[in-house]
Short mmCIF file of C-alpha atoms (C1' of nucleotides) in Angstrom, two decimals:
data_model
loop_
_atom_site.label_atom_id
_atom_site.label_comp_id
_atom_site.label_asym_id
_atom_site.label_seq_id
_atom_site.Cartn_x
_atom_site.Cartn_y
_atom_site.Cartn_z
CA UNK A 1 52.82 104.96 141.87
CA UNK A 2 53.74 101.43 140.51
CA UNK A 3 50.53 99.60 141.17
CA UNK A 4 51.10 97.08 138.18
CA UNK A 5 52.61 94.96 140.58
CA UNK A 6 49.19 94.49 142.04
CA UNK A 7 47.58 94.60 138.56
CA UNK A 8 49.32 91.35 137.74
CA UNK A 9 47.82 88.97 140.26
CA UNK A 10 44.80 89.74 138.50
CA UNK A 11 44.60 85.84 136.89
CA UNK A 12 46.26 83.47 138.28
CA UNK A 13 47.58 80.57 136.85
CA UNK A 14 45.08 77.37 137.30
CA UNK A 15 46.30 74.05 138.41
CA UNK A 16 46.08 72.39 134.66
CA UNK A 17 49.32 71.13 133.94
CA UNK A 18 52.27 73.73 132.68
CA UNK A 19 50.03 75.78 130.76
CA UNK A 20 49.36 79.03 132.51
CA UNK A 21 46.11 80.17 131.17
CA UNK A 22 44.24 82.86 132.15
CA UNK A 23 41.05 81.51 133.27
CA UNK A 24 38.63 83.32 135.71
CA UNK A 25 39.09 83.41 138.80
CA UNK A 26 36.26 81.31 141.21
CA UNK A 27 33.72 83.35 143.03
CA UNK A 28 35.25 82.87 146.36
CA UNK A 29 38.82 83.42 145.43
CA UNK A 30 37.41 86.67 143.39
CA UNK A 31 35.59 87.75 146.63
CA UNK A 32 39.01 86.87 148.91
CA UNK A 33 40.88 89.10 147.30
CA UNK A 34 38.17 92.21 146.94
CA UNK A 35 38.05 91.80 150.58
CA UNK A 36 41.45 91.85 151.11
CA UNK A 37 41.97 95.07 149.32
CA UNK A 38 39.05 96.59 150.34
CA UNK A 39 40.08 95.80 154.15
CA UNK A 40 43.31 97.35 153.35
CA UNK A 41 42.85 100.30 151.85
CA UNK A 42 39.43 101.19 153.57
CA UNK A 43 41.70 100.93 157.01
CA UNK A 44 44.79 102.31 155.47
CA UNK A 45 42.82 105.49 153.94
CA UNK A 46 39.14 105.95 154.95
CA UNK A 47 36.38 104.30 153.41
CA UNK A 48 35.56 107.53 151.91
CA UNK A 49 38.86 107.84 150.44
CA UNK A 50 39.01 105.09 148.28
CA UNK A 51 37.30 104.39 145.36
CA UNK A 52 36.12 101.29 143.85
CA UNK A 53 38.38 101.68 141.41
CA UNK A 54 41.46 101.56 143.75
CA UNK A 55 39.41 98.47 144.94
CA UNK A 56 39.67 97.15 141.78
CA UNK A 57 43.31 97.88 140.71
CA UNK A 58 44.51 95.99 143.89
CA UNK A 59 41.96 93.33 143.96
CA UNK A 60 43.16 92.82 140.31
CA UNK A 61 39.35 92.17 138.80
CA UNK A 62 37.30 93.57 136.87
CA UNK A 63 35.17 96.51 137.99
CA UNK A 64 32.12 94.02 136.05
CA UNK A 65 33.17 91.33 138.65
CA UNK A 66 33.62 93.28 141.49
CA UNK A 67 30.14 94.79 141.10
CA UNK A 68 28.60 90.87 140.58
CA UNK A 69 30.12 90.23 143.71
CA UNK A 70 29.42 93.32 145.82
CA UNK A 71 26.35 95.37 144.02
CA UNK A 72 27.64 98.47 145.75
CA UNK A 73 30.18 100.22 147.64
CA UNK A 74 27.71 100.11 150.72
CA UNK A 75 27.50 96.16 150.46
CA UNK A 76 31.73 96.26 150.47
CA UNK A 77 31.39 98.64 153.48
CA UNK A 78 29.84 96.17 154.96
CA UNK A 79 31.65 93.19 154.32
CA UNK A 80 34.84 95.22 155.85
CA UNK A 81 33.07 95.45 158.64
CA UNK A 82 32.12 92.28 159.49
CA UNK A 83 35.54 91.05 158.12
CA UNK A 84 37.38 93.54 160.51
CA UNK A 85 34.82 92.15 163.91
CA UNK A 86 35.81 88.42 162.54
CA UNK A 87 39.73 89.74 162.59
CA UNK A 88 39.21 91.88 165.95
CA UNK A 89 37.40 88.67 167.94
CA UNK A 90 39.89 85.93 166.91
CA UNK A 91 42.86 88.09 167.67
CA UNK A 92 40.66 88.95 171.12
CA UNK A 93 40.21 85.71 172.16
CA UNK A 94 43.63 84.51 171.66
CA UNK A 95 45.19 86.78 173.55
CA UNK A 96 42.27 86.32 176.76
CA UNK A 97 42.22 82.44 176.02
CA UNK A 98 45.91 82.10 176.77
CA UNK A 99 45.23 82.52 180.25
CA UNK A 100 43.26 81.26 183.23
CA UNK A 101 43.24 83.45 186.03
CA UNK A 102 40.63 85.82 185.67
CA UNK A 103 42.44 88.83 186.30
CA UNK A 104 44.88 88.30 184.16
CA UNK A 105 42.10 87.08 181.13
CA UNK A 106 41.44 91.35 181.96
CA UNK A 107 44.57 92.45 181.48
CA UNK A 108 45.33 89.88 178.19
CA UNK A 109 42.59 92.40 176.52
CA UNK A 110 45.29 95.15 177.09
CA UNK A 111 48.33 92.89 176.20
CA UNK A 112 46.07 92.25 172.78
CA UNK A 113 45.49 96.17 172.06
CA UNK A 114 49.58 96.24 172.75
CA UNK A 115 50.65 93.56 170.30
CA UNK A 116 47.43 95.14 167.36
CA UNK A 117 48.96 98.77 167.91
CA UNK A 118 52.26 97.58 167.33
CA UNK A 119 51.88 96.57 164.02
CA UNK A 120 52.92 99.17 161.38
CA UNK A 121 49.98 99.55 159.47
CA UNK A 122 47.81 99.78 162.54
CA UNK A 123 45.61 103.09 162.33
CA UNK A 124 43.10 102.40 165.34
CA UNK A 125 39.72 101.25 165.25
CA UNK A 126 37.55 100.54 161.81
CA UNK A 127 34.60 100.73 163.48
CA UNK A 128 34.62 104.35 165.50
CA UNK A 129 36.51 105.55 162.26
CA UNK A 130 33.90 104.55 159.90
CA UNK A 131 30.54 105.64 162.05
CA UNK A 132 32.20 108.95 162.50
CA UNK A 133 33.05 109.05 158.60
CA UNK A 134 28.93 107.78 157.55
CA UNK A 135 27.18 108.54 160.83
CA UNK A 136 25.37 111.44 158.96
CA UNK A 137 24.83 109.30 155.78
CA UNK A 138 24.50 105.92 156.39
CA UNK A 139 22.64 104.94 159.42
CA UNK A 140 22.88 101.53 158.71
CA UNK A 141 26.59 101.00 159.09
CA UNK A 142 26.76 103.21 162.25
CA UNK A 143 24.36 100.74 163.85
CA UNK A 144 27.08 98.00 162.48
CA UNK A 145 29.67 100.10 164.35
CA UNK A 146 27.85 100.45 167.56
CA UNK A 147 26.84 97.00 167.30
CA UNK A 148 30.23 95.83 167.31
CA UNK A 149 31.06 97.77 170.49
CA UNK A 150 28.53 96.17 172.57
CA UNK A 151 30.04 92.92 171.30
CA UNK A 152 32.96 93.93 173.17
CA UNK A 153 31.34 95.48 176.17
CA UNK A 154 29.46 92.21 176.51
CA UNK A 155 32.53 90.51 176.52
CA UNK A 156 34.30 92.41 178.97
CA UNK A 157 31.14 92.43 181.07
CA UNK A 158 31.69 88.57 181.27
CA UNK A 159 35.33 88.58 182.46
CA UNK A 160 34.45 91.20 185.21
CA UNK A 161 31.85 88.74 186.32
CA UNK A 162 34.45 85.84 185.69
CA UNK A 163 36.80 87.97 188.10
CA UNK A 164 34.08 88.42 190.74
CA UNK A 165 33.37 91.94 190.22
CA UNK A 166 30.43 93.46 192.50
CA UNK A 167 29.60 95.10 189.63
CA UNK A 168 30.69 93.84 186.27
CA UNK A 169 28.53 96.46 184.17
CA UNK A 170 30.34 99.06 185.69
CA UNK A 171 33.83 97.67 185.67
CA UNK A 172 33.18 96.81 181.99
CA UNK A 173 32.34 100.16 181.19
CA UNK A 174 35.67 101.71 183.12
CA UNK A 175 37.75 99.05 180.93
CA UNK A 176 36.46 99.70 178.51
CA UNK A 177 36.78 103.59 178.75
CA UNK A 178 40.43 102.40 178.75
CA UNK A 179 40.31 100.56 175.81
CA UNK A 180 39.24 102.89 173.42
CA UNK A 181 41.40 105.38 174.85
CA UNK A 182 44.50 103.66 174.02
CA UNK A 183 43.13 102.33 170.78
CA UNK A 184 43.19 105.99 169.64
CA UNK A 185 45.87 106.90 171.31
CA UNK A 186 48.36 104.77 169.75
CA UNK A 187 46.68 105.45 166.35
CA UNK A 188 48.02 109.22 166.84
CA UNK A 189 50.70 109.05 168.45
CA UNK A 190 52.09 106.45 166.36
CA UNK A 191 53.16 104.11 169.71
CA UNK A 192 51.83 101.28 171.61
CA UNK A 193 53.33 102.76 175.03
CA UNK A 194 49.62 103.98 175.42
CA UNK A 195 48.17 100.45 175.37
CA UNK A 196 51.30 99.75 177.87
CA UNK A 197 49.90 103.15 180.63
CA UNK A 198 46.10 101.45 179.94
CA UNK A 199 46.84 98.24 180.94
CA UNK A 200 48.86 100.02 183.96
CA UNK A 201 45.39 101.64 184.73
CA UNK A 202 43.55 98.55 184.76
CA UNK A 203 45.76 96.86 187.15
CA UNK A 204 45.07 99.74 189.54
CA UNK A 205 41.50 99.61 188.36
CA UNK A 206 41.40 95.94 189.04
CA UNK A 207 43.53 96.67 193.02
CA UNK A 208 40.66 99.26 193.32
CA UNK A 209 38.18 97.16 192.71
CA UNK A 210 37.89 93.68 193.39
CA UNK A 211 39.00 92.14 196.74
CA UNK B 1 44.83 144.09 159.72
CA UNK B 2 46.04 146.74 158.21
CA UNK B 3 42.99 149.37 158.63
CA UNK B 4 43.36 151.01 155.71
CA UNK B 5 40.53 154.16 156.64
CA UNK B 6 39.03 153.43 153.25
CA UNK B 7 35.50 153.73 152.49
CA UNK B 8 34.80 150.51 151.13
CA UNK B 9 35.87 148.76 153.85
CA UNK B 10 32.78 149.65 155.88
CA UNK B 11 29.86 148.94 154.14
CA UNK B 12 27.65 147.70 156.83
CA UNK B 13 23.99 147.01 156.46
CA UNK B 14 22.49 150.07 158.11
CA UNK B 15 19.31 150.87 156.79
CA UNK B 16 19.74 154.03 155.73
CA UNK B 17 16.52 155.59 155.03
CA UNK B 18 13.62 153.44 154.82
CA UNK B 19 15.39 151.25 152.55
CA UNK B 20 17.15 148.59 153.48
CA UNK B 21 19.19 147.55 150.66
CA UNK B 22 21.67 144.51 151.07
CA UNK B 23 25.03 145.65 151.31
CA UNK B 24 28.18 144.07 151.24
CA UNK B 25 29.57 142.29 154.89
CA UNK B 26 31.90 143.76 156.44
CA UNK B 27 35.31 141.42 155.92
CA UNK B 28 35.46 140.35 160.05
CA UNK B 29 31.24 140.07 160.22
CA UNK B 30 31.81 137.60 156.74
CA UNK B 31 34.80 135.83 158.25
CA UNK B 32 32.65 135.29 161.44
CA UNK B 33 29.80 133.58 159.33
CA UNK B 34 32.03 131.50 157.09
CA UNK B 35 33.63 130.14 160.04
CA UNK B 36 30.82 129.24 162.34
CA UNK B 37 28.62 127.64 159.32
CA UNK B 38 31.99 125.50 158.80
CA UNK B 39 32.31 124.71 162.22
CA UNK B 40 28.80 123.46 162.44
CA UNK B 41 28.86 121.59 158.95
CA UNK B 42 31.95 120.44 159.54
CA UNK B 43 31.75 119.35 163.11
CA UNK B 44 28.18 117.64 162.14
CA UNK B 45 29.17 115.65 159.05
CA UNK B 46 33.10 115.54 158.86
CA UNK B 47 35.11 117.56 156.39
CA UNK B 48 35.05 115.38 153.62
CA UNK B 49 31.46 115.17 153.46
CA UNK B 50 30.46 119.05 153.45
CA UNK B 51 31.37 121.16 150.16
CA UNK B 52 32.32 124.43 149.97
CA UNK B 53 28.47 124.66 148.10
CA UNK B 54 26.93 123.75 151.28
CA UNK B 55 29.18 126.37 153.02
CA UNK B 56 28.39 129.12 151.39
CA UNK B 57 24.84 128.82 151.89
CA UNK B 58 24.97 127.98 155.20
CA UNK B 59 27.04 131.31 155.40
CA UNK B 60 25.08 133.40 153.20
CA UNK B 61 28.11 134.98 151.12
CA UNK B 62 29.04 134.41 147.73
CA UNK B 63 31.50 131.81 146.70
CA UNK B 64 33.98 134.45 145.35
CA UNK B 65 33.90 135.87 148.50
CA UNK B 66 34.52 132.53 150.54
CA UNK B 67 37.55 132.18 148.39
CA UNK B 68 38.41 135.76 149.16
CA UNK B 69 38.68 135.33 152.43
CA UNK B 70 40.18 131.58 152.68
CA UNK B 71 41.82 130.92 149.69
CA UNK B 72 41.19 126.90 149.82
CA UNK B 73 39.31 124.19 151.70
CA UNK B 74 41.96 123.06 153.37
CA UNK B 75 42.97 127.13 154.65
CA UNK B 76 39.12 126.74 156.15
CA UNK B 77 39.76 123.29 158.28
CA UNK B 78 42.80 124.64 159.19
CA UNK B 79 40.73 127.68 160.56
CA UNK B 80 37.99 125.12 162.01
CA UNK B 81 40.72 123.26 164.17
CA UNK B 82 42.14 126.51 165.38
CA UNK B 83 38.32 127.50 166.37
CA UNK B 84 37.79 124.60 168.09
CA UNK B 85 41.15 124.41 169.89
CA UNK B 86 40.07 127.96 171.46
CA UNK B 87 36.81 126.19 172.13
CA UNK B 88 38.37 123.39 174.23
CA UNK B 89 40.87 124.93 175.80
CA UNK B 90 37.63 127.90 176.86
CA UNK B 91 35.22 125.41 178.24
CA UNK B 92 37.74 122.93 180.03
CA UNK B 93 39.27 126.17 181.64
CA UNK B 94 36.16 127.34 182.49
CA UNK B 95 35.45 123.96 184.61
CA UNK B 96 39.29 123.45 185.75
CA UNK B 97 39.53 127.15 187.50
CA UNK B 98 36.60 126.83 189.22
CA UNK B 99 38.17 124.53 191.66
CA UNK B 100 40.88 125.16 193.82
CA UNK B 101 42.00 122.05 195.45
CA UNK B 102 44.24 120.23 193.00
CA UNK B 103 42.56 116.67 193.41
CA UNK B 104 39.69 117.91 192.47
CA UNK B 105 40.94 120.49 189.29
CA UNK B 106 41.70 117.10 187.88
CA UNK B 107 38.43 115.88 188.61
CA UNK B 108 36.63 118.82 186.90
CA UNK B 109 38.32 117.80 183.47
CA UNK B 110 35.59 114.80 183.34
CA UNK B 111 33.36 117.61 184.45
CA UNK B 112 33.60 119.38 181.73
CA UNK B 113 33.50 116.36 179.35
CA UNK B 114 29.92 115.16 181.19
CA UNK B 115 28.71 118.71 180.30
CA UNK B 116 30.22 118.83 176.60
CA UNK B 117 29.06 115.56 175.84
CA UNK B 118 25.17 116.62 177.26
CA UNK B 119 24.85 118.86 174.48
CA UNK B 120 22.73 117.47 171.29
CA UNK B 121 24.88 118.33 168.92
CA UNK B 122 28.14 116.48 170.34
CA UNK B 123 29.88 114.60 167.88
CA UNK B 124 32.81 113.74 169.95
CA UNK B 125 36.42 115.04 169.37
CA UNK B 126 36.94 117.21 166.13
CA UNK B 127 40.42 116.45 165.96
CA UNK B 128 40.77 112.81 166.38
CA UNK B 129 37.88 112.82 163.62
CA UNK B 130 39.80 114.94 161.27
CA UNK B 131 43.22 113.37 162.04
CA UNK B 132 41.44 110.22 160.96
CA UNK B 133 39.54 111.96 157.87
CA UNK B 134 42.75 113.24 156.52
CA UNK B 135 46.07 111.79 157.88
CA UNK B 136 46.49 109.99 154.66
CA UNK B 137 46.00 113.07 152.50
CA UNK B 138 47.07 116.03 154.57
CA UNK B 139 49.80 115.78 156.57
CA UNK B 140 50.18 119.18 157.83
CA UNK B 141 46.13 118.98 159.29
CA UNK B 142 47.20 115.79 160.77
CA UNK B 143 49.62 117.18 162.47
CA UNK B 144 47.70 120.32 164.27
CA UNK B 145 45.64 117.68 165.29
CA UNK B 146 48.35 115.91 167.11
CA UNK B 147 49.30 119.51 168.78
CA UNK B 148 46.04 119.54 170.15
CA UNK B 149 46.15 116.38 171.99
CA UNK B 150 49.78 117.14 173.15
CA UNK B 151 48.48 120.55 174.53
CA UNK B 152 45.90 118.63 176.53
CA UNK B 153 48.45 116.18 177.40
CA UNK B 154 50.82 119.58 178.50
CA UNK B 155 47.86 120.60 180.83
CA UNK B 156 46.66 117.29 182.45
CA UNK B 157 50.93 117.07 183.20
CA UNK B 158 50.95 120.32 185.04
CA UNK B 159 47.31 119.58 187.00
CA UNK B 160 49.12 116.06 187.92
CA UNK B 161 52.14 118.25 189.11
CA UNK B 162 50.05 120.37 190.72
CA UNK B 163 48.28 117.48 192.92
CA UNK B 164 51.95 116.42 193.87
CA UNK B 165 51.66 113.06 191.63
CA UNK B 166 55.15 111.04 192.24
CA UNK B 167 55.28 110.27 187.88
CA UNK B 168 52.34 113.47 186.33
CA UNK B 169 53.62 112.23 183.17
CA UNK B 170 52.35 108.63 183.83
CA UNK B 171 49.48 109.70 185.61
CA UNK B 172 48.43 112.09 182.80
CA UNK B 173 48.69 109.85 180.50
CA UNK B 174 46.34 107.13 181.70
CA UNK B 175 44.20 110.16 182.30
CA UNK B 176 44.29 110.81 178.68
CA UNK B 177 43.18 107.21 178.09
CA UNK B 178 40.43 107.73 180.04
CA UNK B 179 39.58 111.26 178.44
CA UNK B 180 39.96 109.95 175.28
CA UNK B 181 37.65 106.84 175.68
CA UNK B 182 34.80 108.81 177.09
CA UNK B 183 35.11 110.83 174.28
CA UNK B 184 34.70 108.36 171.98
CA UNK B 185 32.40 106.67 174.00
CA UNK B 186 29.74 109.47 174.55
CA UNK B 187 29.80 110.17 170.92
CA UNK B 188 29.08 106.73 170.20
CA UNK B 189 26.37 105.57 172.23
CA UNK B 190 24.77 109.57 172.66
CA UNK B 191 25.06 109.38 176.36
CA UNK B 192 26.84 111.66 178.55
CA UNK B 193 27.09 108.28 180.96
CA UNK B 194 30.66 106.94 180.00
CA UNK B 195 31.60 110.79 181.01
CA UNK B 196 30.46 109.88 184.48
CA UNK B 197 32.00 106.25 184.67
CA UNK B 198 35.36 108.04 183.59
CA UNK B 199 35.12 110.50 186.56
CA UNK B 200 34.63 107.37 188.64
CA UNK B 201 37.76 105.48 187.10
CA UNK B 202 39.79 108.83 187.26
CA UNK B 203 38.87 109.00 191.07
CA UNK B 204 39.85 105.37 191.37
CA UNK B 205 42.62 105.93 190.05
CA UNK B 206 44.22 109.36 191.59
CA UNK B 207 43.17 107.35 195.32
CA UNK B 208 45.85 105.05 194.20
CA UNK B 209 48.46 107.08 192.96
CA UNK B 210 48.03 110.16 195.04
CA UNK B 211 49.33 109.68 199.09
"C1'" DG C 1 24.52 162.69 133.75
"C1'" DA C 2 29.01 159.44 132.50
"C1'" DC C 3 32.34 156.39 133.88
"C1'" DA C 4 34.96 153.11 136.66
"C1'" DT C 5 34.79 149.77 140.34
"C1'" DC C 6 33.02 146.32 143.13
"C1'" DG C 7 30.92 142.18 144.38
"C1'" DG C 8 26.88 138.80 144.33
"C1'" DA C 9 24.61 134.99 141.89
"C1'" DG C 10 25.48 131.31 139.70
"C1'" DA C 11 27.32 129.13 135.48
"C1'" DA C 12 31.36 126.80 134.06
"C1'" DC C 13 35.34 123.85 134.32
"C1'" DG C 14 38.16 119.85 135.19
"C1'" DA C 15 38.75 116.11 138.10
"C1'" DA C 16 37.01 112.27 140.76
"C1'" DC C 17 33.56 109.26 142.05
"C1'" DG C 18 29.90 105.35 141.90
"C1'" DT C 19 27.86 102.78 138.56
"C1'" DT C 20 26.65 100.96 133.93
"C1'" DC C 21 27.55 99.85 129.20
"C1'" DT C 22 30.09 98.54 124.90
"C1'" DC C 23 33.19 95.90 122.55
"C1'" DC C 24 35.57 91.84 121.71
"C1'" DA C 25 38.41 87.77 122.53
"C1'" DA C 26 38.13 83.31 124.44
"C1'" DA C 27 35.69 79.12 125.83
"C1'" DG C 28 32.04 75.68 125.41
"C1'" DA C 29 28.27 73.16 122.76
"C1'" DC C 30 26.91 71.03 118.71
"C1'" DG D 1 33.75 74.46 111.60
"C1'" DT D 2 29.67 77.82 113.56
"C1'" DC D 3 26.99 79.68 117.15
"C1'" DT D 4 26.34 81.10 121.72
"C1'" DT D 5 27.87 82.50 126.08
"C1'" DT D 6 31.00 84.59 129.16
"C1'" DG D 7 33.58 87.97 131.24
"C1'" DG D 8 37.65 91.27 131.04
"C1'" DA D 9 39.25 95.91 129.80
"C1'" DG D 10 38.01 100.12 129.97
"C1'" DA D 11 35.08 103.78 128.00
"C1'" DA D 12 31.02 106.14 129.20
"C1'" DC D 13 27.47 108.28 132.06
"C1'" DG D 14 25.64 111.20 135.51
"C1'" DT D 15 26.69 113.35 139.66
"C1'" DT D 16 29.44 115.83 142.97
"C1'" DC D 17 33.22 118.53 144.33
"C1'" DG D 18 36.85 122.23 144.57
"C1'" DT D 19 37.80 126.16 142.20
"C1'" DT D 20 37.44 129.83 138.69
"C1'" DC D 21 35.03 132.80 135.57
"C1'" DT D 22 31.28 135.59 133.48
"C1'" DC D 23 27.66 138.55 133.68
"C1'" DC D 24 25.39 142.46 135.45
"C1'" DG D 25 23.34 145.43 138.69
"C1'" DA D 26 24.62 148.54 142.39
"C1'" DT D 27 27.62 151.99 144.13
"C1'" DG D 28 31.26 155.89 144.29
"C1'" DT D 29 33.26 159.86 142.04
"C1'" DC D 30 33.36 163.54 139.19
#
DNA sequence: GACATCGGAGAACGAACGTTCTCCAAAGAC
DNA sequence: GTCTTTGGAGAACGTTCGTTCTCCGATGTC
């Protein structure tokens, strides 16, 4: 539909006095906003979905600029990818940092994936969608995807062992069995009560598990 | 359905004589092949990355005659999902009615995802990767994707009810979480293992819910 | 035999995609 | 001023895809 909106932001107006000339846009501020419309529409639609030149409508550059800066659609792929982990981690460890007691640094991870689902353009996770989307054609972003995951297992593996767990490894891997489950959960049903029944789980998990 | 007693209709390849002349399928024998080359391509790569080209080899029929018999791509997912619905609910039925006592009918569901999982050509859940493939383009696939997981949903309620759980509908649901993850999980890391952690957590779980 | 019908093989078509190229206006150097 | 450089807008290119169409040999009927 109306995507001139978008199309407009394409220069903006530079910092020299009242005259708003289009000048070019710096390298970083060009690759900020390919990013940010690549990140959106990649997790909005697929990264199959889009094509570079929805990229470049909402990024508002020039399809010559956009290829300077990213010399293919892989090499965007990519960048999502490590954008989305830099997005996933902070919004992690906020959530687990706000507390002390270990147990409760457990559940936080569940009290994140509540708050993430709950936002309306949430559609699950970028990672499992995108290795199941270029497992067969692009090894080398699966292995970004899985890599990402054992990010996360590591860091759950650490809390279990923060919380005493006999076995951390194993309570990690229950958690995050958990985890994923609500992540796609909520992505199709559309609701966040899943994250709310995981984190229910866990607590019994957690009873279960440690004394 | 309607069997029409005409001739054409039954044109199966028997050799008549000693030459044996390739002659036309058979509409149910072509349907067959058409649908289990999709299921395969489809299941192995995603929808959106197998053409209709790569189908009809696979299949061995002619284009026109693919077309014949689903009129569209989208008429042959739609037959995919509906394949691999009967295909669940077969192979998790198989495993559930082989037990008797209710705890462990529930148990058997992670049974049957250790064994599914085992096989090579596992990709993990064909609706949750379709749903994700296509929820921005095709609603109405979306959405028999979603009756799938409520279906499952229906049956882990009832085996909850069955086991005398004080809330099934809780209970099934954080058994869906835990389905769901070691869905995901197996397909990701090409181990049947988080299978057998989630048959662990599920048995941690029904010890504190169940009296 | 002649004639009509059917369907397979694959070309063809229009759209979409990833990527590259052309044209030209604007900015900087002298 | 002129010359050079730059990069934006978008056309163009080659491929792929979903879908349709053409050709022609094989078959059925008389």
């Amino acid at each position: 539909m109306a995507k001139s909106a978008t199309a407009s932001e394409a220069k903006t107006a530079t910092k020299t006095g009242g005259k708003t000339s289009r000048t070019r846009l710096d390298d970083e501020t060009a690759q900020q906003q390919i990013l940010s419309a690549a990140d959106r529409l990649f997790y909005e639609r697929g990264v199959q979905a889009v094509g570079m030149d929805a990229i470049r409508d909402a990024a508002g550059v020039s399809l010559k600029r956009l290829y300077q800066l990213f010399p293919s659609k892989e090499h965007l792929i990519e960048a999502y990818l490590r954008h989305r982990d830099a997005l996933w981690q902070s919004m992690l460890d906020e959530h687990v940092d706000a507390r002390t007691d270990p147990r409760e640094r457990i559940l936080a991870v569940f009290d994140f994936l509540r708050d993430w689902s709950s936002q309306p353009d949430y559609r699950g996770c970028a990672f499992i969608r995108t290795f199941n989307e270029l497992r067969a054609t692009s090894p080398h972003i699966a292995e970004m995807a899985t890599h990402h995951k054992d990010g996360f297992r590591a860091e759950l593996v650490e809390l279990a062992r923060e919380a005493g767990a006999d076995a951390p490894e194993q309570l990690a891997d229950q958690l995050i069995l958990l985890s994923e489950g609500a992540i796609t959960r909520c992505a199709m049903a559309g609701s966040s009560a899943p994250a709310t029944r995981a984190r229910e789980a866990a607590a019994a998990i957690l009873d279960a598990t440690l004394n």
